[in-house]
Short mmCIF file of C-alpha atoms in Angstrom, two decimals:
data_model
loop_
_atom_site.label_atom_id
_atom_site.label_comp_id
_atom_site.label_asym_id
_atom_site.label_seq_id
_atom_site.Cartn_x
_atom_site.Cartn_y
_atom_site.Cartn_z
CA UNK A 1 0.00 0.00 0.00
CA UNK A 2 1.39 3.10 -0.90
CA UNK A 3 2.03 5.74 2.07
CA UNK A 4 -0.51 8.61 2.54
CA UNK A 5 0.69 12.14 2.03
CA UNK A 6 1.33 13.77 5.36
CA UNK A 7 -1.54 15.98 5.98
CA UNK A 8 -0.39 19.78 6.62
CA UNK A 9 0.03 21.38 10.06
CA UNK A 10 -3.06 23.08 11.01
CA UNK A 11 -1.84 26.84 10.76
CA UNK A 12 -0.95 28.94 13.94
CA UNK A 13 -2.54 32.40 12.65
CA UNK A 14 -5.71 33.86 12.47
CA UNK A 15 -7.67 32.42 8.83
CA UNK A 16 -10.24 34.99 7.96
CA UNK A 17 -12.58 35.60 5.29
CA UNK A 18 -11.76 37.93 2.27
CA UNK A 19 -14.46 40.49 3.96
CA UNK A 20 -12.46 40.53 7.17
CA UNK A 21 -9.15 41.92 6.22
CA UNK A 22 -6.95 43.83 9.18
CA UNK A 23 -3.94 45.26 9.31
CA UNK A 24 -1.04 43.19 10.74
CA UNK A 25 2.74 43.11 10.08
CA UNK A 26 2.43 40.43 7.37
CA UNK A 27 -0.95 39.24 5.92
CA UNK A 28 -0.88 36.67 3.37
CA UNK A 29 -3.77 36.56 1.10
CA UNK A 30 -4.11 33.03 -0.74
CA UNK A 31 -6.82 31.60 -2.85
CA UNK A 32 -7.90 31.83 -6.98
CA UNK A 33 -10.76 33.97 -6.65
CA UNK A 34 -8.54 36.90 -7.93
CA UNK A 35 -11.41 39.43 -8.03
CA UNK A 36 -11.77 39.27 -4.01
CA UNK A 37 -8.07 39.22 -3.30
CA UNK A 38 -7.98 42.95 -4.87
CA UNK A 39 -11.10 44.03 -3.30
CA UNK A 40 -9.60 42.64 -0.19
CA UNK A 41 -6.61 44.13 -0.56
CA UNK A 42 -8.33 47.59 -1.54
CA UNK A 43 -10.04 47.16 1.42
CA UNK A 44 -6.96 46.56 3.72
CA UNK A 45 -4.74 49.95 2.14
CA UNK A 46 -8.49 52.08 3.01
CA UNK A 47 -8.07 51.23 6.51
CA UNK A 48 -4.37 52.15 6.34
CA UNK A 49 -5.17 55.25 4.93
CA UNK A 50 -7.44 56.26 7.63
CA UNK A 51 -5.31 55.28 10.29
CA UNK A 52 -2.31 57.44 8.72
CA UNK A 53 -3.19 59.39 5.51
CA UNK A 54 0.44 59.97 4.76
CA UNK A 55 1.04 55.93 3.83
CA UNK A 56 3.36 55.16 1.55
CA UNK A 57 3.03 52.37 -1.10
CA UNK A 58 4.93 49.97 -3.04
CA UNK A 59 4.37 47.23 -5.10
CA UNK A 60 6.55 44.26 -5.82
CA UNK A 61 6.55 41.21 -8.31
CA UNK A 62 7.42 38.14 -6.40
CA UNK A 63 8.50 36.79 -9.91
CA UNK A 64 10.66 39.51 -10.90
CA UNK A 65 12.38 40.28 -7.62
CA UNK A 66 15.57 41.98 -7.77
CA UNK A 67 17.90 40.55 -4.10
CA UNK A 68 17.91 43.31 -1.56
CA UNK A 69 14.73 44.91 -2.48
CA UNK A 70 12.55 44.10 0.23
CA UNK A 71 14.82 45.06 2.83
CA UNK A 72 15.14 48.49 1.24
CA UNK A 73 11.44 49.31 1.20
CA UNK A 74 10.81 48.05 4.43
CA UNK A 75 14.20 50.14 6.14
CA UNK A 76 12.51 53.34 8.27
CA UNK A 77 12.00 56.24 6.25
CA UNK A 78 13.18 59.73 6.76
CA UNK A 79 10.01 60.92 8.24
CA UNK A 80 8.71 57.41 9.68
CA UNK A 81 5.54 57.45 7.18
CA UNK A 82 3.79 53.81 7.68
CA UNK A 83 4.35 51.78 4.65
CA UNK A 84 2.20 48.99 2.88
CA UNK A 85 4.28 46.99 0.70
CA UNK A 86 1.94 44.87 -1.89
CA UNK A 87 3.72 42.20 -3.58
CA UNK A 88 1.90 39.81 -6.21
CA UNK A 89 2.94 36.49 -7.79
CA UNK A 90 3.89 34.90 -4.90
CA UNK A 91 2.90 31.76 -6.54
CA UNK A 92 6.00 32.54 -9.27
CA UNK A 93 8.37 33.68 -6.86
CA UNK A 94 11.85 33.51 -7.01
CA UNK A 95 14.60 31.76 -4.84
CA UNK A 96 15.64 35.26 -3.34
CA UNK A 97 12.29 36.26 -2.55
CA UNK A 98 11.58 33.20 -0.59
CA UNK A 99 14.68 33.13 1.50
CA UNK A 100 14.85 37.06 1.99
CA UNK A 101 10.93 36.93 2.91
CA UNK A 102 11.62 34.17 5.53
CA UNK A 103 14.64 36.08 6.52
CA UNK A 104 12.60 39.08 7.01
CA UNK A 105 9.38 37.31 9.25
CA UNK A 106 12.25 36.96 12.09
CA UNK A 107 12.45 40.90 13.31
CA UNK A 108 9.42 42.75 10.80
CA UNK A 109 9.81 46.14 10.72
CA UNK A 110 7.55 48.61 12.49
CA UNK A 111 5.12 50.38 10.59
CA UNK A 112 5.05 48.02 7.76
CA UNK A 113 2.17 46.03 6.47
CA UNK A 114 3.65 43.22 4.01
CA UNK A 115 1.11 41.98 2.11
CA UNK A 116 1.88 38.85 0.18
CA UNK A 117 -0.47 37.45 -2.42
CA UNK A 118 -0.33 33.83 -3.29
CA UNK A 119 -2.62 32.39 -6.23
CA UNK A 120 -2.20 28.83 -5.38
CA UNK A 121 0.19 25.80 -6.43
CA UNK A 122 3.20 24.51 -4.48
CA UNK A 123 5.94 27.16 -5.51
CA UNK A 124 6.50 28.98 -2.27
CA UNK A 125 5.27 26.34 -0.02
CA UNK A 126 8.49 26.67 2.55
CA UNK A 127 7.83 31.01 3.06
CA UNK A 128 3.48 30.23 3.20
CA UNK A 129 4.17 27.25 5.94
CA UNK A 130 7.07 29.68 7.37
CA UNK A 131 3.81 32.65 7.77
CA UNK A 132 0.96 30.14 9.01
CA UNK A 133 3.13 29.17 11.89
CA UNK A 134 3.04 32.25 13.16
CA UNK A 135 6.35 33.80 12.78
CA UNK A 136 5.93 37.30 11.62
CA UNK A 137 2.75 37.78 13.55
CA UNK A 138 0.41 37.29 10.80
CA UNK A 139 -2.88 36.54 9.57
CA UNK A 140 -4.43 34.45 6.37
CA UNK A 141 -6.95 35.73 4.48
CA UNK A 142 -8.58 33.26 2.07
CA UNK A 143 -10.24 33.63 -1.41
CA UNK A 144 -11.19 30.88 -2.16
CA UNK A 145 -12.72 30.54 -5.84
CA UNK A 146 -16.33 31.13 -6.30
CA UNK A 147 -17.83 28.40 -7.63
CA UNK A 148 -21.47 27.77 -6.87
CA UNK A 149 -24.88 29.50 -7.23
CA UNK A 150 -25.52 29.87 -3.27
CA UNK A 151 -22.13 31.59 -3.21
CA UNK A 152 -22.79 34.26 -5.52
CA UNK A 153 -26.05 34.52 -3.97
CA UNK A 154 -24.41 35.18 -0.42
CA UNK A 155 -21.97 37.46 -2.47
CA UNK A 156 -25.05 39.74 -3.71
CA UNK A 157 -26.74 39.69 -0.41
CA UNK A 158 -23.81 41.32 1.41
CA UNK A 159 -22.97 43.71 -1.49
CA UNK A 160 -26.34 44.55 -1.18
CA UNK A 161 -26.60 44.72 3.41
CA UNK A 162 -23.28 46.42 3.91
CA UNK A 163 -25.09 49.32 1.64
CA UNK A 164 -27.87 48.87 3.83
CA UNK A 165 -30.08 48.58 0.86
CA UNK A 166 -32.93 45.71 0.06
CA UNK A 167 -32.86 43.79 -2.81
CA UNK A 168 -35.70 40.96 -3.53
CA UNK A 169 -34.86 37.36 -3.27
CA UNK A 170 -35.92 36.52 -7.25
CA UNK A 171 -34.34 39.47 -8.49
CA UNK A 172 -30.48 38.04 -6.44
CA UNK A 173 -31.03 34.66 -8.51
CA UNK A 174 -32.06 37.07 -11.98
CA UNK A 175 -29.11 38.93 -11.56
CA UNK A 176 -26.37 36.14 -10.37
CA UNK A 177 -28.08 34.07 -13.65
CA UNK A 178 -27.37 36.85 -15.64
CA UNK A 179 -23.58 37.23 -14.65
CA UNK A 180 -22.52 33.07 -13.76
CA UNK A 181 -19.06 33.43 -15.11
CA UNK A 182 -17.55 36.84 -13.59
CA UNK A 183 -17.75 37.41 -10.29
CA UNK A 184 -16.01 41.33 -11.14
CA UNK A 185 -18.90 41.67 -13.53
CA UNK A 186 -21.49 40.63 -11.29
CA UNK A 187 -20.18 43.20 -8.28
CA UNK A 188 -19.89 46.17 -10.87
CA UNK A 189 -23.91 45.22 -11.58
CA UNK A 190 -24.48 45.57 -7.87
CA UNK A 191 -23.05 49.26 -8.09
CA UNK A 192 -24.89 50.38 -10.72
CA UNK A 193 -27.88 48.97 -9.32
CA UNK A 194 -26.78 50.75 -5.91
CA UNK A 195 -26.08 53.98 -7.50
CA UNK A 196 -28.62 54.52 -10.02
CA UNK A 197 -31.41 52.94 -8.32
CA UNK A 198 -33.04 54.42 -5.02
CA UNK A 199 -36.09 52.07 -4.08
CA UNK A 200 -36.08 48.64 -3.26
CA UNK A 201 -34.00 46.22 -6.46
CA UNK A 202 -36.80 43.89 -7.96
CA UNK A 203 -36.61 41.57 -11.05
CA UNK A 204 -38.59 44.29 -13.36
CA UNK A 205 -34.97 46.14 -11.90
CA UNK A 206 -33.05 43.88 -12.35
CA UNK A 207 -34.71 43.03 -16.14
CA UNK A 208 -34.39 46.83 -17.07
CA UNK A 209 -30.49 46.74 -16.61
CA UNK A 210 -29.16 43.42 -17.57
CA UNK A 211 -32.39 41.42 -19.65
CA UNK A 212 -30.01 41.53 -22.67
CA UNK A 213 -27.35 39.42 -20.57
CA UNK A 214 -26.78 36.11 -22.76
CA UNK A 215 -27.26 33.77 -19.28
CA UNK A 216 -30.51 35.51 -19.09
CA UNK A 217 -32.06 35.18 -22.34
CA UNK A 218 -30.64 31.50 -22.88
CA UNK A 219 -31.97 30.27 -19.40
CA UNK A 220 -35.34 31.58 -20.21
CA UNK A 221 -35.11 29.65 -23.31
CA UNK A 222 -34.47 26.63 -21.36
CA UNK A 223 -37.20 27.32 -18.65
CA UNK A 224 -39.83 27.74 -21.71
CA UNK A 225 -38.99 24.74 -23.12
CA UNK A 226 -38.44 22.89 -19.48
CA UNK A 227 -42.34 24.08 -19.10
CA UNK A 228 -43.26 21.77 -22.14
CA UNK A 229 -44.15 24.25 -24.19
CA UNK A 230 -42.44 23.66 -27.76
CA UNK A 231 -43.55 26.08 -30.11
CA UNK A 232 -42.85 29.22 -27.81
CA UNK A 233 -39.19 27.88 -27.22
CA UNK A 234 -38.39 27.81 -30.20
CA UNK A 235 -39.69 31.30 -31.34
CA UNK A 236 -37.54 32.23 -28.26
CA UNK A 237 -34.87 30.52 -29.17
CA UNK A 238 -34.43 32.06 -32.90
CA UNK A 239 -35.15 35.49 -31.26
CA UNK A 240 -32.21 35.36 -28.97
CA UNK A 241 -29.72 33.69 -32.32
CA UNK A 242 -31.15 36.88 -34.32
CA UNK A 243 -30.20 39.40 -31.93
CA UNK A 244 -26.90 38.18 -31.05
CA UNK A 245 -26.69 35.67 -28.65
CA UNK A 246 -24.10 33.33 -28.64
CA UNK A 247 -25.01 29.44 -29.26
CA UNK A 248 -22.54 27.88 -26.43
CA UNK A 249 -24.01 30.05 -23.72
CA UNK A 250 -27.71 28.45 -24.61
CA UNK A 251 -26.35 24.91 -24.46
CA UNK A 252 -24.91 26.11 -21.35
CA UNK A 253 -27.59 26.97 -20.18
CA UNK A 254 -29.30 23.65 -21.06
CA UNK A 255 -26.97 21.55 -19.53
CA UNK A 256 -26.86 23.40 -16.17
CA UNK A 257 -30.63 22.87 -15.96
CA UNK A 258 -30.93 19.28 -17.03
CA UNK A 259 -27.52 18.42 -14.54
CA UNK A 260 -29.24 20.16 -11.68
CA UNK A 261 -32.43 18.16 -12.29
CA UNK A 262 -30.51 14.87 -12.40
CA UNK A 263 -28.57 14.89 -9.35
CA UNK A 264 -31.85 16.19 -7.83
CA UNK A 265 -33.95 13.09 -8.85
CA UNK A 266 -31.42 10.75 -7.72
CA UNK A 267 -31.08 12.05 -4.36
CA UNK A 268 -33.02 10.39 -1.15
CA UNK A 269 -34.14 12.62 1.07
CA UNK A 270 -36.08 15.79 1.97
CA UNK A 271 -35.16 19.22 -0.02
CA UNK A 272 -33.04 20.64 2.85
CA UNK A 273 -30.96 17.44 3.12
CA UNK A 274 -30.66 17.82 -0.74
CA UNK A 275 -29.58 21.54 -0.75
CA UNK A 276 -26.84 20.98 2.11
CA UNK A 277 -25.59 17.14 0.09
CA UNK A 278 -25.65 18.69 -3.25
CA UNK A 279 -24.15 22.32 -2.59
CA UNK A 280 -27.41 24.38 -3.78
CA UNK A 281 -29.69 26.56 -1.96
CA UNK A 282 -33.31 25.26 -0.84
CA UNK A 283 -35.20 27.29 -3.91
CA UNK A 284 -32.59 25.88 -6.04
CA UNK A 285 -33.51 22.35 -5.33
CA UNK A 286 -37.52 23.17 -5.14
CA UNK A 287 -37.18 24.37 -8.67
CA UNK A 288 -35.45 21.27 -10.17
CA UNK A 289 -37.85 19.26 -8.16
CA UNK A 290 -40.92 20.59 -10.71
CA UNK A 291 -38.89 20.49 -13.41
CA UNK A 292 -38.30 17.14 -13.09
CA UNK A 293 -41.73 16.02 -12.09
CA UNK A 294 -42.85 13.71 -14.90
CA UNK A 295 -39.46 12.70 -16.44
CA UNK A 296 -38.16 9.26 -16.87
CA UNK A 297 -35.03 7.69 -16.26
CA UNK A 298 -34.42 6.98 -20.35
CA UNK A 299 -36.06 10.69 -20.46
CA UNK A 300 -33.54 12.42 -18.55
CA UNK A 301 -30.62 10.33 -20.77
CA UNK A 302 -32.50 11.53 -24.21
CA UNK A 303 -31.81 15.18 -22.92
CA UNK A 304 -28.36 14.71 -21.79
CA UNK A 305 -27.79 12.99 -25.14
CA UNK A 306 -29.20 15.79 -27.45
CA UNK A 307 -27.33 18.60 -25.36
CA UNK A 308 -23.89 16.86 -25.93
CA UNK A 309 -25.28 16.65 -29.59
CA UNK A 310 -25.93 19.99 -29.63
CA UNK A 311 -22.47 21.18 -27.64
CA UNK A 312 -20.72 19.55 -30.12
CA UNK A 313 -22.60 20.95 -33.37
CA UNK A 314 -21.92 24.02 -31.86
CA UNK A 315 -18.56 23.91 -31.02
CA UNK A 316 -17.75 23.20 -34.80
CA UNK A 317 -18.90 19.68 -35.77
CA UNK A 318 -21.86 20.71 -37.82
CA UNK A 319 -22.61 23.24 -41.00
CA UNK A 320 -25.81 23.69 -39.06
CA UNK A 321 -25.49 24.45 -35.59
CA UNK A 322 -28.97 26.49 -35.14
CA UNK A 323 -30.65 23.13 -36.74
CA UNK A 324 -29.00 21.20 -33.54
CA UNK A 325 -29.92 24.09 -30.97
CA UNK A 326 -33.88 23.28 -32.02
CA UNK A 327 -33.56 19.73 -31.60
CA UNK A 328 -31.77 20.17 -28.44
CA UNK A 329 -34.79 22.46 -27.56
CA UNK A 330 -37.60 20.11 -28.41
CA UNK A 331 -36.55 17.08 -27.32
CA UNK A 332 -36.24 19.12 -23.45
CA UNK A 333 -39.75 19.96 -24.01
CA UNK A 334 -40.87 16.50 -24.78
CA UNK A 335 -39.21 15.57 -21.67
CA UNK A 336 -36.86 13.67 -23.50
CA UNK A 337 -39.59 11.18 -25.13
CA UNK A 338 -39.72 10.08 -28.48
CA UNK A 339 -42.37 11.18 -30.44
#
């Protein structure tokens, strides 16, 4: 049997949320979501501002680091201004940087926030282990990739509380539909909506602003056609093709439906235990639960079937890949049947 992988030391420093960030002497922010780790770090040079306006700031490349460098910027300044030193590509670093760094966690100077910022991967292990034990008093803060529906949900709920501001639950899941693949587009739609709206956000909001959005239009083909009704999808379907919409999105679309819908029918249990099991919020799980009502086992396989037929077509293996986008669409409303 082979030997298992020692699992890492539990680390000795505070591990806080993106949302959290404080100042302390070294703070390394890890994690892919590379959208939060500049907000966070935004955040973090705000605070230092307002604690001393006259903060100085540099920026380093971890990758490009020049020996000596770090102990120059952090060395006391004529007129003992705080510093923030920001240094990215961590995750690239060079040999110097990581032995220098180390070298530096033993006696940090006074008034300097070091602020290292580690994408992920295994380069720089030794100076992120060297931090998490606690030498250089610091703290973690982690950004971790956002990945699922209820995530970007909670996302849009706080962008929406800490601007003490209401926003209606239909009208969160309209606009995270409408931005699924950015998270920096989907927060820059919050501040419109903040700043150019001054009642309550609802869908017809929400619909005024982003309807055009390519998730939107192509999931509202799918949920037509989910509804059984044929004819309609397809009129809805050529619309969106006519005015621009991309075909990939639509299958996209598609597939994220019928996949939700699957692992919902195979699950045991009551909606809540399926929402917590399967990573989705309660409404999420409701709403695949009617669209699945009525659909077969071979059913269910039909759909998946046309969808990859239709992915494909798309994606270059067909002259006609609008011809494969309305088969795709009416074999969904025929719940997958044969007819």
């Amino acid at each position: 049997m082979p030997a298992k992988k020692p699992a890492r030391a539990a680390a000795k420093i505070d591990q806080i949320p993106w949302s959290a960030i404080r100042p302390a002497p070294v703070v390394l922010v890890t994690g892919a979501e590379t959208f939060l780790a500049e907000r966070s770090i935004g955040m973090l040079r705000d605070l230092l501002v307002a604690e001393d306006p006259a903060l100085e700031v540099h920026d380093l490349e971890a990758d490009q680091y020049a020996p000596g460098l770090l102990s120059t910027l952090a060395s006391p300044s004529l007129f003992g201004e705080p510093r923030l030193v920001r240094v990215t590509t961590v995750e690239k670093c060079t040999d110097a940087f990581i032995t220098e760094t180390i070298s530096y966690l033993q006696n940090p100077a006074d008034d300097v926030t070091l602020v290292l910022r580690h994408g992920g991967g295994v380069r720089g292990k030794k100076l992120l282990d060297t931090v998490r034990s606690g030498v250089g008093g610091g703290i973690e803060v982690q950004c971790d990739e956002i990945k699922r529906d209820t995530d970007r949900i909670d996302f849009v709920n706080a962008e929406f509380r800490a601007a003490r501001r209401k926003i209606a639950p239909s009208a969160v899941r309209t606009l995270v539909a409408a931005f699924a693949d950015d998270l920096a587009e989907l927060a820059a739609a919050c501040r419109q909506l903040l700043a150019d709206e001054a009642a309550e956000i609802t869908d017809r909001t929400v619909d005024k602003y982003y309807g055009g959005r390519v998730e939107t239009n192509a999931f509202k083909v799918a949920d037509i056609a989910l509804a059984g009704r044929s004819a309609p999808a397809i009129v809805e379907l050529r619309h969106a093709l006519a005015t621009g919409e991309a075909p990939v999105p639509i299958v996209a679309a598609f597939a994220s439906k019928i996949r939700t819908m699957a692992k919902v029918s195979s699950f045991r249990g009551s909606s809540g235990q399926a929402a917590s099991a399967l990573g989705m919020a309660p409404w999420q799980v409701q709403r695949a639960q009617r669209d699945v009502a009525g659909w077969s086992e071979a059913g269910l396989a039909n759909a998946i079937m046309s969808i990859a037929t239709a992915d494909a077509a798309v994606k270059g293996g067909s002259r006609d890949a609008h011809f494969a986008l309305e088969v795709m669409v009416r074999t969904i409303a025929r719940r997958g049947e044969e007819r």
